[in-house]
Amino acid sequence: MTTDAVHAELVSLYAGSTPVRSRWSYRADQPFTVVAAFQTDRNRWVEWVFARDLLAEGLMTSAGMGDVRLHPVTDRGLEMLVVEIESPEGYAMLELDLGGVADFLDATEEVVPPGEESEYFDVDGLIDEITKV
């Protein structure tokens, strides 16, 4: 694959019935994380950044102890990924098509194979950014 980024749009269900658009993205220059943005209003998106490893684990079993928790579930014959997000502003539990999220994760692994993240991560750039405060 020649691209250094992956993007996907997925529809999730909130409270079991309300559709919520989400945008998922991954960039090679930030190889350890994925960004999931959920549309809350017509022009407002809320972004959550979390570890790609957390997403991979959450597709198979319960994962996460903090603000983002994931677990797979099968209900009415549908395989879904439950994403629970929490902040001081509130809590949401969303259900996404497990296959769609797995396809997104597979695409990220084509951009940066698991275990090779440190080869894409610019430590010098991060230090430069932090020291320019």
Tab-separated table of N, CA, C and O in Angstrom:
chain	number	residue	atom	x	y	z
A	1	MET	N	0.843	-1.178	0.000
A	1	MET	CA	0.000	0.000	0.000
A	1	MET	C	0.886	1.238	0.000
A	1	MET	O	1.858	1.306	0.723
A	2	THR	N	0.568	2.234	-0.776
A	2	THR	CA	1.410	3.404	-0.904
A	2	THR	C	0.961	4.570	-0.035
A	2	THR	O	1.655	5.555	0.079
A	3	THR	N	-0.181	4.482	0.582
A	3	THR	CA	-0.673	5.584	1.388
A	3	THR	C	-0.074	5.536	2.790
A	3	THR	O	0.337	4.487	3.262
A	4	ASP	N	-0.036	6.684	3.464
A	4	ASP	CA	0.454	6.720	4.832
A	4	ASP	C	-0.675	7.032	5.809
A	4	ASP	O	-0.440	7.393	6.950
A	5	ALA	N	-1.931	6.881	5.356
A	5	ALA	CA	-3.079	7.122	6.214
A	5	ALA	C	-4.250	6.250	5.766
A	5	ALA	O	-4.327	5.840	4.616
A	6	VAL	N	-5.137	5.987	6.706
A	6	VAL	CA	-6.337	5.208	6.431
A	6	VAL	C	-7.516	5.951	7.043
A	6	VAL	O	-7.419	6.488	8.144
A	7	HIS	N	-8.619	6.011	6.316
A	7	HIS	CA	-9.831	6.651	6.822
A	7	HIS	C	-11.013	5.727	6.545
A	7	HIS	O	-11.057	5.050	5.520
A	8	ALA	N	-11.963	5.722	7.457
A	8	ALA	CA	-13.176	4.925	7.266
A	8	ALA	C	-14.342	5.655	7.903
A	8	ALA	O	-14.176	6.366	8.888
A	9	GLU	N	-15.514	5.508	7.319
A	9	GLU	CA	-16.740	6.029	7.911
A	9	GLU	C	-17.604	4.847	8.294
A	9	GLU	O	-17.831	3.946	7.491
A	10	LEU	N	-18.038	4.839	9.538
A	10	LEU	CA	-18.876	3.769	10.038
A	10	LEU	C	-20.090	4.384	10.724
A	10	LEU	O	-20.005	5.460	11.307
A	11	VAL	N	-21.202	3.684	10.665
A	11	VAL	CA	-22.389	4.118	11.394
A	11	VAL	C	-22.496	3.240	12.624
A	11	VAL	O	-22.403	2.015	12.544
A	12	SER	N	-22.645	3.888	13.762
A	12	SER	CA	-22.814	3.138	14.999
A	12	SER	C	-24.221	3.378	15.520
A	12	SER	O	-24.926	4.268	15.054
A	13	LEU	N	-24.600	2.557	16.464
A	13	LEU	CA	-25.900	2.729	17.098
A	13	LEU	C	-25.686	3.170	18.533
A	13	LEU	O	-24.863	2.604	19.255
A	14	TYR	N	-26.413	4.203	18.933
A	14	TYR	CA	-26.334	4.728	20.284
A	14	TYR	C	-27.624	4.356	21.001
A	14	TYR	O	-28.709	4.551	20.460
A	15	ALA	N	-27.487	3.798	22.187
A	15	ALA	CA	-28.640	3.347	22.966
A	15	ALA	C	-29.458	2.321	22.180
A	15	ALA	O	-30.669	2.258	22.298
A	16	GLY	N	-28.779	1.563	21.321
A	16	GLY	CA	-29.429	0.471	20.636
A	16	GLY	C	-30.246	0.826	19.421
A	16	GLY	O	-30.693	-0.046	18.708
A	17	SER	N	-30.469	2.119	19.141
A	17	SER	CA	-31.340	2.421	18.008
A	17	SER	C	-31.006	3.699	17.252
A	17	SER	O	-31.389	3.836	16.105
A	18	THR	N	-30.330	4.635	17.856
A	18	THR	CA	-30.063	5.914	17.208
A	18	THR	C	-28.781	5.824	16.392
A	18	THR	O	-27.713	5.558	16.943
A	19	PRO	N	-28.841	6.046	15.066
A	19	PRO	CA	-27.608	5.984	14.268
A	19	PRO	C	-26.701	7.187	14.533
A	19	PRO	O	-27.174	8.306	14.673
A	20	VAL	N	-25.415	6.904	14.617
A	20	VAL	CA	-24.398	7.942	14.845
A	20	VAL	C	-23.294	7.735	13.814
A	20	VAL	O	-22.739	6.640	13.718
A	21	ARG	N	-22.992	8.779	13.052
A	21	ARG	CA	-21.877	8.688	12.098
A	21	ARG	C	-20.562	8.768	12.850
A	21	ARG	O	-20.420	9.523	13.804
A	22	SER	N	-19.608	7.989	12.379
A	22	SER	CA	-18.271	8.082	12.959
A	22	SER	C	-17.236	8.045	11.843
A	22	SER	O	-17.454	7.441	10.801
A	23	ARG	N	-16.150	8.726	12.089
A	23	ARG	CA	-15.004	8.746	11.170
A	23	ARG	C	-13.820	8.177	11.922
A	23	ARG	O	-13.475	8.652	12.994
A	24	TRP	N	-13.202	7.192	11.330
A	24	TRP	CA	-12.038	6.554	11.937
A	24	TRP	C	-10.827	6.882	11.081
A	24	TRP	O	-10.896	6.827	9.857
A	25	SER	N	-9.720	7.230	11.727
A	25	SER	CA	-8.524	7.551	10.953
A	25	SER	C	-7.276	7.028	11.653
A	25	SER	O	-7.245	6.848	12.869
A	26	TYR	N	-6.281	6.812	10.825
A	26	TYR	CA	-4.997	6.303	11.284
A	26	TYR	C	-3.930	6.893	10.389
A	26	TYR	O	-4.104	6.947	9.174
A	27	ARG	N	-2.831	7.352	11.006
A	27	ARG	CA	-1.732	7.944	10.232
A	27	ARG	C	-0.420	7.280	10.609
A	27	ARG	O	-0.162	7.029	11.778
A	28	ALA	N	0.409	7.054	9.607
A	28	ALA	CA	1.705	6.408	9.832
A	28	ALA	C	2.603	7.238	10.735
A	28	ALA	O	3.419	6.678	11.473
A	29	ASP	N	2.466	8.574	10.714
A	29	ASP	CA	3.325	9.392	11.568
A	29	ASP	C	2.852	9.418	13.021
A	29	ASP	O	3.513	9.984	13.880
A	30	GLN	N	1.712	8.794	13.292
A	30	GLN	CA	1.220	8.593	14.663
A	30	GLN	C	0.831	7.115	14.785
A	30	GLN	O	-0.331	6.768	14.956
A	31	PRO	N	1.833	6.236	14.682
A	31	PRO	CA	1.566	4.810	14.461
A	31	PRO	C	0.967	4.048	15.630
A	31	PRO	O	0.470	2.940	15.439
A	32	PHE	N	0.993	4.613	16.819
A	32	PHE	CA	0.479	3.890	17.972
A	32	PHE	C	-0.998	4.158	18.241
A	32	PHE	O	-1.609	3.488	19.068
A	33	THR	N	-1.575	5.147	17.569
A	33	THR	CA	-2.935	5.561	17.909
A	33	THR	C	-3.883	5.558	16.715
A	33	THR	O	-3.469	5.686	15.568
A	34	VAL	N	-5.174	5.431	17.033
A	34	VAL	CA	-6.244	5.638	16.068
A	34	VAL	C	-7.116	6.766	16.611
A	34	VAL	O	-7.138	7.031	17.805
A	35	VAL	N	-7.825	7.427	15.697
A	35	VAL	CA	-8.737	8.495	16.088
A	35	VAL	C	-10.133	8.100	15.634
A	35	VAL	O	-10.338	7.771	14.466
A	36	ALA	N	-11.057	8.130	16.567
A	36	ALA	CA	-12.460	7.889	16.251
A	36	ALA	C	-13.220	9.170	16.562
A	36	ALA	O	-13.163	9.673	17.683
A	37	ALA	N	-13.872	9.731	15.559
A	37	ALA	CA	-14.658	10.954	15.735
A	37	ALA	C	-16.130	10.600	15.563
A	37	ALA	O	-16.508	9.949	14.581
A	38	PHE	N	-16.944	11.019	16.510
A	38	PHE	CA	-18.373	10.728	16.487
A	38	PHE	C	-19.146	12.023	16.308
A	38	PHE	O	-18.875	13.005	16.987
A	39	GLN	N	-20.108	12.006	15.391
A	39	GLN	CA	-20.900	13.205	15.114
A	39	GLN	C	-21.974	13.344	16.191
A	39	GLN	O	-22.800	12.458	16.387
A	40	THR	N	-21.958	14.493	16.891
A	40	THR	CA	-22.928	14.732	17.952
A	40	THR	C	-24.032	15.680	17.509
A	40	THR	O	-25.139	15.616	18.009
A	41	ASP	N	-23.717	16.577	16.626
A	41	ASP	CA	-24.670	17.516	16.031
A	41	ASP	C	-24.322	17.623	14.556
A	41	ASP	O	-23.337	17.067	14.101
A	42	ARG	N	-25.097	18.405	13.837
A	42	ARG	CA	-24.880	18.538	12.390
A	42	ARG	C	-23.433	18.868	12.033
A	42	ARG	O	-22.847	18.278	11.141
A	43	ASN	N	-22.827	19.825	12.725
A	43	ASN	CA	-21.463	20.249	12.404
A	43	ASN	C	-20.497	20.057	13.565
A	43	ASN	O	-19.461	20.710	13.616
A	44	ARG	N	-20.829	19.204	14.507
A	44	ARG	CA	-19.962	19.003	15.669
A	44	ARG	C	-19.549	17.536	15.765
A	44	ARG	O	-20.384	16.646	15.708
A	45	TRP	N	-18.251	17.336	15.883
A	45	TRP	CA	-17.683	15.998	16.028
A	45	TRP	C	-16.871	15.952	17.317
A	45	TRP	O	-16.179	16.914	17.652
A	46	VAL	N	-16.953	14.846	18.026
A	46	VAL	CA	-16.162	14.630	19.230
A	46	VAL	C	-15.136	13.557	18.907
A	46	VAL	O	-15.489	12.474	18.438
A	47	GLU	N	-13.857	13.877	19.131
A	47	GLU	CA	-12.775	12.945	18.798
A	47	GLU	C	-12.256	12.231	20.030
A	47	GLU	O	-12.106	12.827	21.092
A	48	TRP	N	-11.964	10.969	19.831
A	48	TRP	CA	-11.323	10.158	20.855
A	48	TRP	C	-10.080	9.539	20.235
A	48	TRP	O	-10.130	8.964	19.150
A	49	VAL	N	-8.965	9.674	20.920
A	49	VAL	CA	-7.695	9.098	20.467
A	49	VAL	C	-7.343	7.979	21.435
A	49	VAL	O	-7.353	8.187	22.659
A	50	PHE	N	-7.063	6.808	20.890
A	50	PHE	CA	-6.694	5.705	21.761
A	50	PHE	C	-5.750	4.766	21.016
A	50	PHE	O	-5.545	4.877	19.808
A	51	ALA	N	-5.165	3.840	21.750
A	51	ALA	CA	-4.136	2.949	21.206
A	51	ALA	C	-4.705	1.980	20.178
A	51	ALA	O	-5.775	1.411	20.368
A	52	ARG	N	-3.962	1.811	19.100
A	52	ARG	CA	-4.350	0.822	18.096
A	52	ARG	C	-4.371	-0.571	18.711
A	52	ARG	O	-5.235	-1.389	18.387
A	53	ASP	N	-3.452	-0.854	19.638
A	53	ASP	CA	-3.436	-2.146	20.319
A	53	ASP	C	-4.720	-2.377	21.110
A	53	ASP	O	-5.199	-3.507	21.200
A	54	LEU	N	-5.278	-1.319	21.688
A	54	LEU	CA	-6.543	-1.428	22.413
A	54	LEU	C	-7.663	-1.838	21.466
A	54	LEU	O	-8.481	-2.691	21.795
A	55	LEU	N	-7.684	-1.251	20.281
A	55	LEU	CA	-8.695	-1.611	19.288
A	55	LEU	C	-8.553	-3.078	18.885
A	55	LEU	O	-9.539	-3.819	18.825
A	56	ALA	N	-7.327	-3.518	18.646
A	56	ALA	CA	-7.090	-4.908	18.251
A	56	ALA	C	-7.545	-5.867	19.350
A	56	ALA	O	-8.207	-6.878	19.070
A	57	GLU	N	-7.237	-5.554	20.579
A	57	GLU	CA	-7.647	-6.412	21.692
A	57	GLU	C	-9.165	-6.396	21.860
A	57	GLU	O	-9.791	-7.432	22.085
A	58	GLY	N	-9.770	-5.212	21.729
A	58	GLY	CA	-11.207	-5.075	21.911
A	58	GLY	C	-12.038	-5.804	20.877
A	58	GLY	O	-13.209	-6.104	21.118
A	59	LEU	N	-11.461	-6.103	19.724
A	59	LEU	CA	-12.177	-6.886	18.724
A	59	LEU	C	-12.324	-8.351	19.142
A	59	LEU	O	-13.194	-9.057	18.639
A	60	MET	N	-11.477	-8.796	20.088
A	60	MET	CA	-11.489	-10.202	20.504
A	60	MET	C	-12.036	-10.423	21.904
A	60	MET	O	-12.625	-11.460	22.176
A	61	THR	N	-11.821	-9.445	22.804
A	61	THR	CA	-12.203	-9.622	24.206
A	61	THR	C	-12.392	-8.244	24.844
A	61	THR	O	-12.077	-7.227	24.224
A	62	SER	N	-12.866	-8.200	26.063
A	62	SER	CA	-13.019	-6.923	26.758
A	62	SER	C	-11.651	-6.279	26.936
A	62	SER	O	-10.692	-6.940	27.337
A	63	ALA	N	-11.581	-4.986	26.634
A	63	ALA	CA	-10.306	-4.271	26.697
A	63	ALA	C	-10.540	-2.848	27.172
A	63	ALA	O	-11.576	-2.246	26.881
A	64	GLY	N	-9.573	-2.312	27.888
A	64	GLY	CA	-9.633	-0.931	28.336
A	64	GLY	C	-10.111	-0.822	29.764
A	64	GLY	O	-10.989	-1.556	30.196
A	65	MET	N	-9.504	0.126	30.486
A	65	MET	CA	-9.889	0.361	31.878
A	65	MET	C	-10.187	1.837	32.121
A	65	MET	O	-10.613	2.204	33.184
A	66	GLY	N	-9.939	2.668	31.166
A	66	GLY	CA	-10.064	4.103	31.364
A	66	GLY	C	-11.254	4.700	30.655
A	66	GLY	O	-12.379	4.199	30.738
A	67	ASP	N	-10.995	5.763	29.913
A	67	ASP	CA	-12.050	6.509	29.231
A	67	ASP	C	-12.615	5.784	28.022
A	67	ASP	O	-13.707	6.111	27.562
A	68	VAL	N	-11.876	4.839	27.470
A	68	VAL	CA	-12.340	4.078	26.308
A	68	VAL	C	-12.282	2.594	26.658
A	68	VAL	O	-11.236	2.075	27.046
A	69	ARG	N	-13.438	1.950	26.540
A	69	ARG	CA	-13.522	0.514	26.796
A	69	ARG	C	-14.229	-0.144	25.603
A	69	ARG	O	-15.185	0.414	25.067
A	70	LEU	N	-13.752	-1.313	25.219
A	70	LEU	CA	-14.268	-2.007	24.041
A	70	LEU	C	-14.534	-3.466	24.377
A	70	LEU	O	-13.819	-4.054	25.183
A	71	HIS	N	-15.546	-4.040	23.731
A	71	HIS	CA	-15.741	-5.487	23.816
A	71	HIS	C	-16.655	-5.948	22.687
A	71	HIS	O	-17.557	-5.236	22.275
A	72	PRO	N	-16.375	-7.162	22.186
A	72	PRO	CA	-17.225	-7.714	21.123
A	72	PRO	C	-18.489	-8.315	21.736
A	72	PRO	O	-18.483	-8.771	22.886
A	73	VAL	N	-19.558	-8.319	20.963
A	73	VAL	CA	-20.813	-8.921	21.406
A	73	VAL	C	-21.564	-9.427	20.183
A	73	VAL	O	-21.450	-8.853	19.102
A	74	THR	N	-22.271	-10.526	20.368
A	74	THR	CA	-23.150	-11.036	19.314
A	74	THR	C	-24.576	-10.922	19.833
A	74	THR	O	-24.887	-11.404	20.925
A	75	ASP	N	-25.418	-10.250	19.071
A	75	ASP	CA	-26.803	-10.033	19.471
A	75	ASP	C	-27.690	-10.163	18.241
A	75	ASP	O	-27.433	-9.510	17.221
A	76	ARG	N	-28.702	-10.997	18.331
A	76	ARG	CA	-29.640	-11.219	17.219
A	76	ARG	C	-28.886	-11.625	15.944
A	76	ARG	O	-29.240	-11.218	14.841
A	77	GLY	N	-27.819	-12.390	16.115
A	77	GLY	CA	-27.046	-12.857	14.976
A	77	GLY	C	-26.078	-11.838	14.411
A	77	GLY	O	-25.387	-12.117	13.429
A	78	LEU	N	-26.004	-10.651	14.999
A	78	LEU	CA	-25.100	-9.600	14.526
A	78	LEU	C	-23.864	-9.541	15.410
A	78	LEU	O	-23.975	-9.531	16.644
A	79	GLU	N	-22.686	-9.488	14.780
A	79	GLU	CA	-21.443	-9.313	15.530
A	79	GLU	C	-21.128	-7.833	15.592
A	79	GLU	O	-21.010	-7.172	14.560
A	80	MET	N	-21.011	-7.322	16.815
A	80	MET	CA	-20.785	-5.890	17.004
A	80	MET	C	-19.617	-5.646	17.947
A	80	MET	O	-19.279	-6.508	18.762
A	81	LEU	N	-19.039	-4.478	17.818
A	81	LEU	CA	-18.042	-4.001	18.762
A	81	LEU	C	-18.722	-2.923	19.591
A	81	LEU	O	-19.214	-1.931	19.040
A	82	VAL	N	-18.763	-3.122	20.885
A	82	VAL	CA	-19.324	-2.120	21.786
A	82	VAL	C	-18.182	-1.198	22.211
A	82	VAL	O	-17.141	-1.651	22.684
A	83	VAL	N	-18.380	0.097	21.999
A	83	VAL	CA	-17.405	1.114	22.369
A	83	VAL	C	-18.041	1.970	23.458
A	83	VAL	O	-19.075	2.596	23.236
A	84	GLU	N	-17.429	1.966	24.627
A	84	GLU	CA	-17.889	2.808	25.720
A	84	GLU	C	-16.878	3.931	25.898
A	84	GLU	O	-15.682	3.673	26.034
A	85	ILE	N	-17.367	5.153	25.844
A	85	ILE	CA	-16.493	6.314	26.022
A	85	ILE	C	-17.049	7.154	27.161
A	85	ILE	O	-18.258	7.320	27.309
A	86	GLU	N	-16.138	7.679	27.978
A	86	GLU	CA	-16.552	8.397	29.170
A	86	GLU	C	-15.625	9.582	29.393
A	86	GLU	O	-14.424	9.504	29.166
A	87	SER	N	-16.220	10.674	29.825
A	87	SER	CA	-15.463	11.874	30.165
A	87	SER	C	-16.230	12.604	31.255
A	87	SER	O	-17.363	12.235	31.572
A	88	PRO	N	-15.656	13.669	31.800
A	88	PRO	CA	-16.413	14.453	32.783
A	88	PRO	C	-17.720	15.022	32.207
A	88	PRO	O	-18.662	15.299	32.938
A	89	GLU	N	-17.782	15.154	30.886
A	89	GLU	CA	-18.980	15.703	30.240
A	89	GLU	C	-20.075	14.667	30.031
A	89	GLU	O	-21.209	15.003	29.732
A	90	GLY	N	-19.739	13.369	30.121
A	90	GLY	CA	-20.775	12.371	29.915
A	90	GLY	C	-20.248	11.005	29.550
A	90	GLY	O	-19.045	10.745	29.573
A	91	TYR	N	-21.190	10.149	29.188
A	91	TYR	CA	-20.915	8.751	28.893
A	91	TYR	C	-21.728	8.343	27.665
A	91	TYR	O	-22.873	8.772	27.504
A	92	ALA	N	-21.135	7.509	26.814
A	92	ALA	CA	-21.869	6.972	25.671
A	92	ALA	C	-21.438	5.529	25.442
A	92	ALA	O	-20.268	5.176	25.621
A	93	MET	N	-22.399	4.710	25.039
A	93	MET	CA	-22.118	3.345	24.636
A	93	MET	C	-22.619	3.197	23.207
A	93	MET	O	-23.795	3.417	22.922
A	94	LEU	N	-21.700	2.870	22.305
A	94	LEU	CA	-22.014	2.765	20.890
A	94	LEU	C	-21.756	1.347	20.407
A	94	LEU	O	-20.845	0.677	20.890
A	95	GLU	N	-22.543	0.902	19.443
A	95	GLU	CA	-22.360	-0.406	18.841
A	95	GLU	C	-22.000	-0.226	17.374
A	95	GLU	O	-22.701	0.461	16.645
A	96	LEU	N	-20.894	-0.861	16.963
A	96	LEU	CA	-20.447	-0.779	15.573
A	96	LEU	C	-20.356	-2.170	14.981
A	96	LEU	O	-20.137	-3.144	15.698
A	97	ASP	N	-20.488	-2.255	13.672
A	97	ASP	CA	-20.319	-3.520	12.979
A	97	ASP	C	-18.895	-4.009	13.190
A	97	ASP	O	-17.932	-3.326	12.810
A	98	LEU	N	-18.756	-5.164	13.817
A	98	LEU	CA	-17.432	-5.693	14.143
A	98	LEU	C	-16.594	-5.896	12.895
A	98	LEU	O	-15.402	-5.568	12.877
A	99	GLY	N	-17.213	-6.395	11.816
A	99	GLY	CA	-16.471	-6.616	10.571
A	99	GLY	C	-15.936	-5.329	9.970
A	99	GLY	O	-14.811	-5.291	9.468
A	100	GLY	N	-16.715	-4.258	10.032
A	100	GLY	CA	-16.268	-2.970	9.508
A	100	GLY	C	-15.077	-2.422	10.280
A	100	GLY	O	-14.120	-1.897	9.697
A	101	VAL	N	-15.110	-2.571	11.596
A	101	VAL	CA	-13.984	-2.111	12.419
A	101	VAL	C	-12.760	-2.994	12.173
A	101	VAL	O	-11.638	-2.499	12.080
A	102	ALA	N	-12.981	-4.289	12.031
A	102	ALA	CA	-11.865	-5.202	11.738
A	102	ALA	C	-11.220	-4.869	10.390
A	102	ALA	O	-9.990	-4.906	10.256
A	103	ASP	N	-12.035	-4.524	9.401
A	103	ASP	CA	-11.489	-4.118	8.097
A	103	ASP	C	-10.633	-2.862	8.228
A	103	ASP	O	-9.574	-2.751	7.607
A	104	PHE	N	-11.109	-1.905	9.044
A	104	PHE	CA	-10.330	-0.680	9.290
A	104	PHE	C	-8.997	-1.035	9.937
A	104	PHE	O	-7.943	-0.566	9.513
A	105	LEU	N	-9.031	-1.892	10.967
A	105	LEU	CA	-7.794	-2.289	11.640
A	105	LEU	C	-6.844	-2.980	10.665
A	105	LEU	O	-5.639	-2.694	10.658
A	106	ASP	N	-7.363	-3.862	9.823
A	106	ASP	CA	-6.524	-4.529	8.816
A	106	ASP	C	-5.844	-3.502	7.906
A	106	ASP	O	-4.664	-3.647	7.561
A	107	ALA	N	-6.591	-2.469	7.521
A	107	ALA	CA	-6.017	-1.430	6.645
A	107	ALA	C	-4.904	-0.671	7.361
A	107	ALA	O	-3.894	-0.326	6.734
A	108	THR	N	-5.050	-0.445	8.679
A	108	THR	CA	-3.978	0.250	9.413
A	108	THR	C	-2.721	-0.610	9.443
A	108	THR	O	-1.610	-0.085	9.381
A	109	GLU	N	-2.918	-1.922	9.515
A	109	GLU	CA	-1.774	-2.824	9.583
A	109	GLU	C	-1.051	-2.943	8.253
A	109	GLU	O	0.121	-3.325	8.215
A	110	GLU	N	-1.728	-2.601	7.174
A	110	GLU	CA	-1.045	-2.527	5.884
A	110	GLU	C	-0.167	-1.282	5.811
A	110	GLU	O	0.882	-1.284	5.167
A	111	VAL	N	-0.600	-0.213	6.464
A	111	VAL	CA	0.179	1.035	6.475
A	111	VAL	C	1.391	0.890	7.379
A	111	VAL	O	2.514	1.225	6.991
A	112	VAL	N	1.175	0.396	8.600
A	112	VAL	CA	2.262	0.163	9.555
A	112	VAL	C	2.019	-1.211	10.181
A	112	VAL	O	1.085	-1.370	10.964
A	113	PRO	N	2.827	-2.191	9.833
A	113	PRO	CA	2.637	-3.527	10.401
A	113	PRO	C	2.818	-3.517	11.927
A	113	PRO	O	3.648	-2.763	12.452
A	114	PRO	N	2.037	-4.339	12.632
A	114	PRO	CA	2.204	-4.427	14.087
A	114	PRO	C	3.642	-4.788	14.449
A	114	PRO	O	4.263	-5.631	13.807
A	115	GLY	N	4.158	-4.121	15.469
A	115	GLY	CA	5.535	-4.347	15.899
A	115	GLY	C	6.549	-3.442	15.224
A	115	GLY	O	7.697	-3.367	15.650
A	116	GLU	N	6.135	-2.735	14.164
A	116	GLU	CA	7.052	-1.839	13.457
A	116	GLU	C	6.738	-0.362	13.715
A	116	GLU	O	7.275	0.515	13.045
A	117	GLU	N	5.873	-0.075	14.683
A	117	GLU	CA	5.459	1.305	14.943
A	117	GLU	C	6.624	2.239	15.255
A	117	GLU	O	6.657	3.377	14.792
A	118	SER	N	7.605	1.740	16.005
A	118	SER	CA	8.717	2.607	16.404
A	118	SER	C	9.545	3.074	15.206
A	118	SER	O	10.195	4.118	15.269
A	119	GLU	N	9.501	2.344	14.102
A	119	GLU	CA	10.230	2.755	12.910
A	119	GLU	C	9.557	3.931	12.197
A	119	GLU	O	10.191	4.610	11.401
A	120	TYR	N	8.290	4.166	12.487
A	120	TYR	CA	7.542	5.249	11.864
A	120	TYR	C	7.387	6.448	12.791
A	120	TYR	O	7.007	7.520	12.357
A	121	PHE	N	7.658	6.260	14.067
A	121	PHE	CA	7.446	7.301	15.066
A	121	PHE	C	8.643	8.236	15.111
A	121	PHE	O	9.779	7.793	15.264
A	122	ASP	N	8.398	9.518	14.999
A	122	ASP	CA	9.447	10.536	14.967
A	122	ASP	C	9.706	11.066	16.383
A	122	ASP	O	9.106	12.049	16.809
A	123	VAL	N	10.595	10.399	17.118
A	123	VAL	CA	10.907	10.802	18.488
A	123	VAL	C	11.517	12.199	18.510
A	123	VAL	O	11.160	13.029	19.349
A	124	ASP	N	12.421	12.500	17.592
A	124	ASP	CA	13.045	13.816	17.548
A	124	ASP	C	12.012	14.898	17.318
A	124	ASP	O	12.072	15.972	17.909
A	125	GLY	N	11.050	14.649	16.451
A	125	GLY	CA	9.985	15.618	16.194
A	125	GLY	C	9.135	15.852	17.426
A	125	GLY	O	8.743	16.989	17.720
A	126	LEU	N	8.846	14.792	18.184
A	126	LEU	CA	8.068	14.941	19.409
A	126	LEU	C	8.841	15.753	20.436
A	126	LEU	O	8.287	16.673	21.061
A	127	ILE	N	10.121	15.472	20.597
A	127	ILE	CA	10.937	16.229	21.544
A	127	ILE	C	11.004	17.684	21.124
A	127	ILE	O	10.874	18.589	21.963
A	128	ASP	N	11.167	17.935	19.849
A	128	ASP	CA	11.198	19.313	19.344
A	128	ASP	C	9.877	20.025	19.630
A	128	ASP	O	9.860	21.179	20.064
A	129	GLU	N	8.762	19.340	19.422
A	129	GLU	CA	7.456	19.933	19.688
A	129	GLU	C	7.252	20.249	21.160
A	129	GLU	O	6.754	21.309	21.526
A	130	ILE	N	7.684	19.333	22.032
A	130	ILE	CA	7.510	19.519	23.468
A	130	ILE	C	8.381	20.660	23.981
A	130	ILE	O	7.959	21.418	24.856
A	131	THR	N	9.575	20.804	23.457
A	131	THR	CA	10.504	21.817	23.964
A	131	THR	C	10.236	23.215	23.417
A	131	THR	O	10.860	24.172	23.866
A	132	LYS	N	9.317	23.358	22.487
A	132	LYS	CA	8.988	24.679	21.927
A	132	LYS	C	7.851	25.355	22.678
A	132	LYS	O	7.140	26.172	22.134
A	133	VAL	N	7.668	24.996	23.924
A	133	VAL	CA	6.571	25.558	24.725
A	133	VAL	C	6.884	26.964	25.137
A	133	VAL	O	7.892	27.391	25.417
